[in-house]
Amino acid sequence: MADEFSLRAYCFLDRMQPQYAAFVGTITQGDLPVEGMASLYVEMAPGNEVFRVVDIAVKSTDAKPGAQIVEREFGMFEVHSLAQAEVIEAGRIVLQRLGLREEDRVKPEVASVQVITNVDSYQAQLLNRFRRGAMIVAGETMLVLEVAPAAYINLAANEAEKAANIKLVHISSVGRYGRMWMSGTEAEIVAARAAAVDAISQLKGK
């Protein structure tokens, strides 16, 4: 199984932050998360394997599924619970059944990071048409971050919110790259960028 299955992401969030949890609630098609829950994102190839792996995760513990997605190349699922131990156990059992370790995941990397100061009012209006979270206001500083594999953008966003008083504007975690937009003062965005990049760089993988 380990030779046929690619563990692209194994991404654990110890405690969902308020804005992050609220944002996920606007896009999830499964069980709704709330602030304070632990969460696990697992991304894999081939994509259709996600159905079997979700079955393992939800039958083994009381962790609830929030997402089960298959797109062109990859499959991804998320489970969450107020009991952190349930999420950790769900992940442990999934890895055990697949004959893999957490370190067998693809090592994530930051593909692009940009800080844009004094956002123009016209650009803010364009960005706000596509956002699912807070609105960008002209004059704010904006953080644009892109990571691969895509699921790790959730960790980056959650850790950035822990570290700084920012507004979460948008997250996209499906596909080859994950992307997020945040806004706030320049000082807060610099702190958020450092926390997000550090969270990604500390993860081990192949």
CSV table of C-alpha atoms in Angstrom, one decimal:
chain,number,residue,atom,x,y,z
A,1,MET,CA,0.0,0.0,0.0
A,2,ALA,CA,2.8,2.5,0.9
A,3,ASP,CA,4.2,2.0,-2.6
A,4,GLU,CA,0.9,2.9,-4.3
A,5,PHE,CA,-0.4,5.6,-1.9
A,6,SER,CA,1.1,9.1,-1.7
A,7,LEU,CA,0.5,10.9,1.6
A,8,ARG,CA,0.7,14.4,0.4
A,9,ALA,CA,-0.3,16.1,3.6
A,10,TYR,CA,-0.9,15.2,7.2
A,11,CYS,CA,-1.7,18.5,8.9
A,12,PHE,CA,-2.8,18.7,12.5
A,13,LEU,CA,-4.3,21.9,14.1
A,14,ASP,CA,-4.2,21.8,17.9
A,15,ARG,CA,-6.9,24.5,18.4
A,16,MET,CA,-8.9,26.3,15.8
A,17,GLN,CA,-8.8,30.0,16.2
A,18,PRO,CA,-12.0,32.1,16.1
A,19,GLN,CA,-11.7,33.6,12.6
A,20,TYR,CA,-10.3,30.4,11.1
A,21,ALA,CA,-13.1,28.3,12.5
A,22,ALA,CA,-15.7,30.8,11.4
A,23,PHE,CA,-14.2,30.8,7.9
A,24,VAL,CA,-14.2,27.0,7.6
A,25,GLY,CA,-17.8,27.0,8.7
A,26,THR,CA,-18.7,29.1,5.6
A,27,ILE,CA,-17.3,26.5,3.2
A,28,THR,CA,-17.6,23.1,4.8
A,29,GLN,CA,-20.3,20.7,3.5
A,30,GLY,CA,-19.9,18.3,6.5
A,31,ASP,CA,-20.0,18.6,10.2
A,32,LEU,CA,-19.6,22.3,11.3
A,33,PRO,CA,-16.5,23.1,13.4
A,34,VAL,CA,-16.3,25.6,16.2
A,35,GLU,CA,-13.6,27.6,17.8
A,36,GLY,CA,-11.3,25.5,20.1
A,37,MET,CA,-11.7,22.3,18.2
A,38,ALA,CA,-8.7,20.2,17.1
A,39,SER,CA,-8.6,19.4,13.4
A,40,LEU,CA,-6.7,17.0,11.0
A,41,TYR,CA,-6.3,17.5,7.3
A,42,VAL,CA,-5.1,14.6,5.2
A,43,GLU,CA,-4.4,15.0,1.5
A,44,MET,CA,-3.5,12.0,-0.7
A,45,ALA,CA,-3.1,10.6,-4.2
A,46,PRO,CA,-4.7,9.0,-6.0
A,47,GLY,CA,-7.7,11.1,-5.1
A,48,ASN,CA,-10.3,8.3,-4.9
A,49,GLU,CA,-8.5,6.8,-2.0
A,50,VAL,CA,-10.1,9.5,0.2
A,51,PHE,CA,-13.4,7.6,0.4
A,52,ARG,CA,-11.7,4.6,2.0
A,53,VAL,CA,-9.5,6.6,4.3
A,54,VAL,CA,-12.4,8.7,5.6
A,55,ASP,CA,-14.3,5.5,6.3
A,56,ILE,CA,-11.3,4.4,8.5
A,57,ALA,CA,-11.1,7.7,10.3
A,58,VAL,CA,-14.8,8.2,11.2
A,59,LYS,CA,-15.4,4.6,12.3
A,60,SER,CA,-12.4,4.5,14.6
A,61,THR,CA,-13.1,7.5,16.8
A,62,ASP,CA,-15.7,10.1,17.6
A,63,ALA,CA,-14.0,12.7,15.4
A,64,LYS,CA,-16.5,14.2,12.9
A,65,PRO,CA,-15.8,14.7,9.2
A,66,GLY,CA,-16.0,18.3,7.9
A,67,ALA,CA,-14.7,17.8,4.4
A,68,GLN,CA,-14.3,15.0,1.8
A,69,ILE,CA,-13.1,16.3,-1.5
A,70,VAL,CA,-11.8,14.7,-4.7
A,71,GLU,CA,-10.5,17.0,-7.4
A,72,ARG,CA,-8.5,16.5,-10.6
A,73,GLU,CA,-5.3,15.1,-9.0
A,74,PHE,CA,-5.7,14.7,-5.2
A,75,GLY,CA,-8.2,13.8,-2.5
A,76,MET,CA,-8.5,15.5,0.8
A,77,PHE,CA,-10.5,15.1,4.0
A,78,GLU,CA,-10.8,16.9,7.4
A,79,VAL,CA,-12.0,15.6,10.8
A,80,HIS,CA,-12.4,17.6,14.0
A,81,SER,CA,-13.4,17.3,17.6
A,82,LEU,CA,-13.5,19.3,20.8
A,83,ALA,CA,-11.4,16.4,22.2
A,84,GLN,CA,-7.9,16.7,20.8
A,85,ALA,CA,-7.2,13.1,21.7
A,86,GLU,CA,-10.0,11.9,19.3
A,87,VAL,CA,-8.4,13.7,16.4
A,88,ILE,CA,-4.9,12.4,17.2
A,89,GLU,CA,-6.3,8.9,17.5
A,90,ALA,CA,-8.1,9.1,14.2
A,91,GLY,CA,-4.9,10.1,12.5
A,92,ARG,CA,-2.9,7.4,14.3
A,93,ILE,CA,-5.3,4.7,13.1
A,94,VAL,CA,-5.4,6.0,9.5
A,95,LEU,CA,-1.6,5.9,9.3
A,96,GLN,CA,-1.5,2.5,10.9
A,97,ARG,CA,-3.9,1.1,8.4
A,98,LEU,CA,-2.0,2.6,5.5
A,99,GLY,CA,1.3,1.3,6.8
A,100,LEU,CA,2.8,4.8,6.9
A,101,ARG,CA,4.2,7.3,9.4
A,102,GLU,CA,3.6,11.0,9.8
A,103,GLU,CA,7.1,11.6,8.4
A,104,ASP,CA,6.1,9.8,5.1
A,105,ARG,CA,4.1,12.9,4.1
A,106,VAL,CA,5.4,15.3,1.5
A,107,LYS,CA,7.4,18.0,3.2
A,108,PRO,CA,5.5,21.3,2.8
A,109,GLU,CA,7.1,24.4,1.4
A,110,VAL,CA,6.2,28.0,1.1
A,111,ALA,CA,5.8,28.7,-2.7
A,112,SER,CA,5.2,32.4,-2.5
A,113,VAL,CA,4.8,35.1,0.2
A,114,GLN,CA,3.9,38.8,-0.5
A,115,VAL,CA,3.2,41.7,1.8
A,116,ILE,CA,1.4,44.6,0.1
A,117,THR,CA,1.2,47.8,2.0
A,118,ASN,CA,-1.4,50.5,1.7
A,119,VAL,CA,-3.8,48.5,-0.5
A,120,ASP,CA,-5.5,50.7,-3.1
A,121,SER,CA,-9.3,51.1,-2.8
A,122,TYR,CA,-9.9,49.7,-6.3
A,123,GLN,CA,-7.8,46.6,-5.6
A,124,ALA,CA,-9.6,46.1,-2.3
A,125,GLN,CA,-12.9,46.2,-4.1
A,126,LEU,CA,-11.7,43.5,-6.6
A,127,LEU,CA,-10.4,41.3,-3.8
A,128,ASN,CA,-13.6,41.6,-1.8
A,129,ARG,CA,-15.6,40.2,-4.6
A,130,PHE,CA,-13.9,36.8,-4.2
A,131,ARG,CA,-13.4,36.7,-0.4
A,132,ARG,CA,-15.4,34.4,2.0
A,133,GLY,CA,-14.1,36.0,5.2
A,134,ALA,CA,-13.5,39.6,6.3
A,135,MET,CA,-13.3,42.5,3.9
A,136,ILE,CA,-10.1,44.3,3.0
A,137,VAL,CA,-10.3,48.0,3.6
A,138,ALA,CA,-8.2,50.5,1.5
A,139,GLY,CA,-5.0,51.5,3.3
A,140,GLU,CA,-4.6,48.2,5.1
A,141,THR,CA,-1.6,45.9,4.6
A,142,MET,CA,-2.3,42.6,2.9
A,143,LEU,CA,-0.5,39.2,3.3
A,144,VAL,CA,-0.7,36.8,0.4
A,145,LEU,CA,0.8,33.3,1.1
A,146,GLU,CA,0.9,30.2,-1.1
A,147,VAL,CA,2.1,26.8,0.1
A,148,ALA,CA,2.3,23.2,-1.3
A,149,PRO,CA,0.8,20.8,-0.7
A,150,ALA,CA,-2.4,22.8,-0.5
A,151,ALA,CA,-3.8,21.4,2.8
A,152,TYR,CA,-1.0,23.0,4.8
A,153,ILE,CA,-2.4,26.5,4.2
A,154,ASN,CA,-4.9,25.7,7.0
A,155,LEU,CA,-2.0,25.4,9.5
A,156,ALA,CA,-0.4,28.6,8.2
A,157,ALA,CA,-3.6,30.5,8.6
A,158,ASN,CA,-4.4,29.2,12.0
A,159,GLU,CA,-0.9,29.8,13.4
A,160,ALA,CA,-0.9,33.3,11.9
A,161,GLU,CA,-4.1,34.2,13.7
A,162,LYS,CA,-2.6,33.0,16.9
A,163,ALA,CA,0.3,35.3,16.5
A,164,ALA,CA,-1.3,38.5,15.3
A,165,ASN,CA,-4.4,40.6,15.4
A,166,ILE,CA,-5.3,40.3,11.7
A,167,LYS,CA,-8.4,39.8,9.6
A,168,LEU,CA,-8.7,36.5,7.7
A,169,VAL,CA,-10.0,37.3,4.3
A,170,HIS,CA,-9.8,34.1,2.3
A,171,ILE,CA,-8.4,30.6,2.3
A,172,SER,CA,-8.2,28.1,-0.6
A,173,SER,CA,-6.9,24.7,0.3
A,174,VAL,CA,-7.8,22.5,-2.7
A,175,GLY,CA,-5.6,21.8,-5.7
A,176,ARG,CA,-1.8,21.8,-6.1
A,177,TYR,CA,-1.3,25.0,-4.0
A,178,GLY,CA,-3.0,26.4,-1.0
A,179,ARG,CA,-3.5,30.2,-0.7
A,180,MET,CA,-4.6,32.7,1.9
A,181,TRP,CA,-5.2,36.4,2.2
A,182,MET,CA,-5.0,38.3,5.4
A,183,SER,CA,-5.1,42.0,6.2
A,184,GLY,CA,-4.3,44.4,9.0
A,185,THR,CA,-1.7,46.9,10.1
A,186,GLU,CA,1.8,46.4,8.7
A,187,ALA,CA,3.2,45.4,12.0
A,188,GLU,CA,0.5,42.7,12.6
A,189,ILE,CA,0.9,41.4,9.1
A,190,VAL,CA,4.7,41.1,9.5
A,191,ALA,CA,4.1,39.1,12.7
A,192,ALA,CA,1.5,36.9,11.0
A,193,ARG,CA,3.8,36.2,8.1
A,194,ALA,CA,6.6,35.1,10.4
A,195,ALA,CA,4.3,32.7,12.3
A,196,ALA,CA,2.8,31.2,9.2
A,197,VAL,CA,6.2,30.7,7.5
A,198,ASP,CA,7.7,29.3,10.7
A,199,ALA,CA,4.8,26.8,11.1
A,200,ILE,CA,5.4,25.4,7.6
A,201,SER,CA,9.2,25.3,7.8
A,202,GLN,CA,9.1,23.3,11.0
A,203,LEU,CA,7.2,20.3,9.6
A,204,LYS,CA,9.1,17.2,8.6
A,205,GLY,CA,8.5,15.1,5.6
A,206,LYS,CA,9.9,13.6,2.4
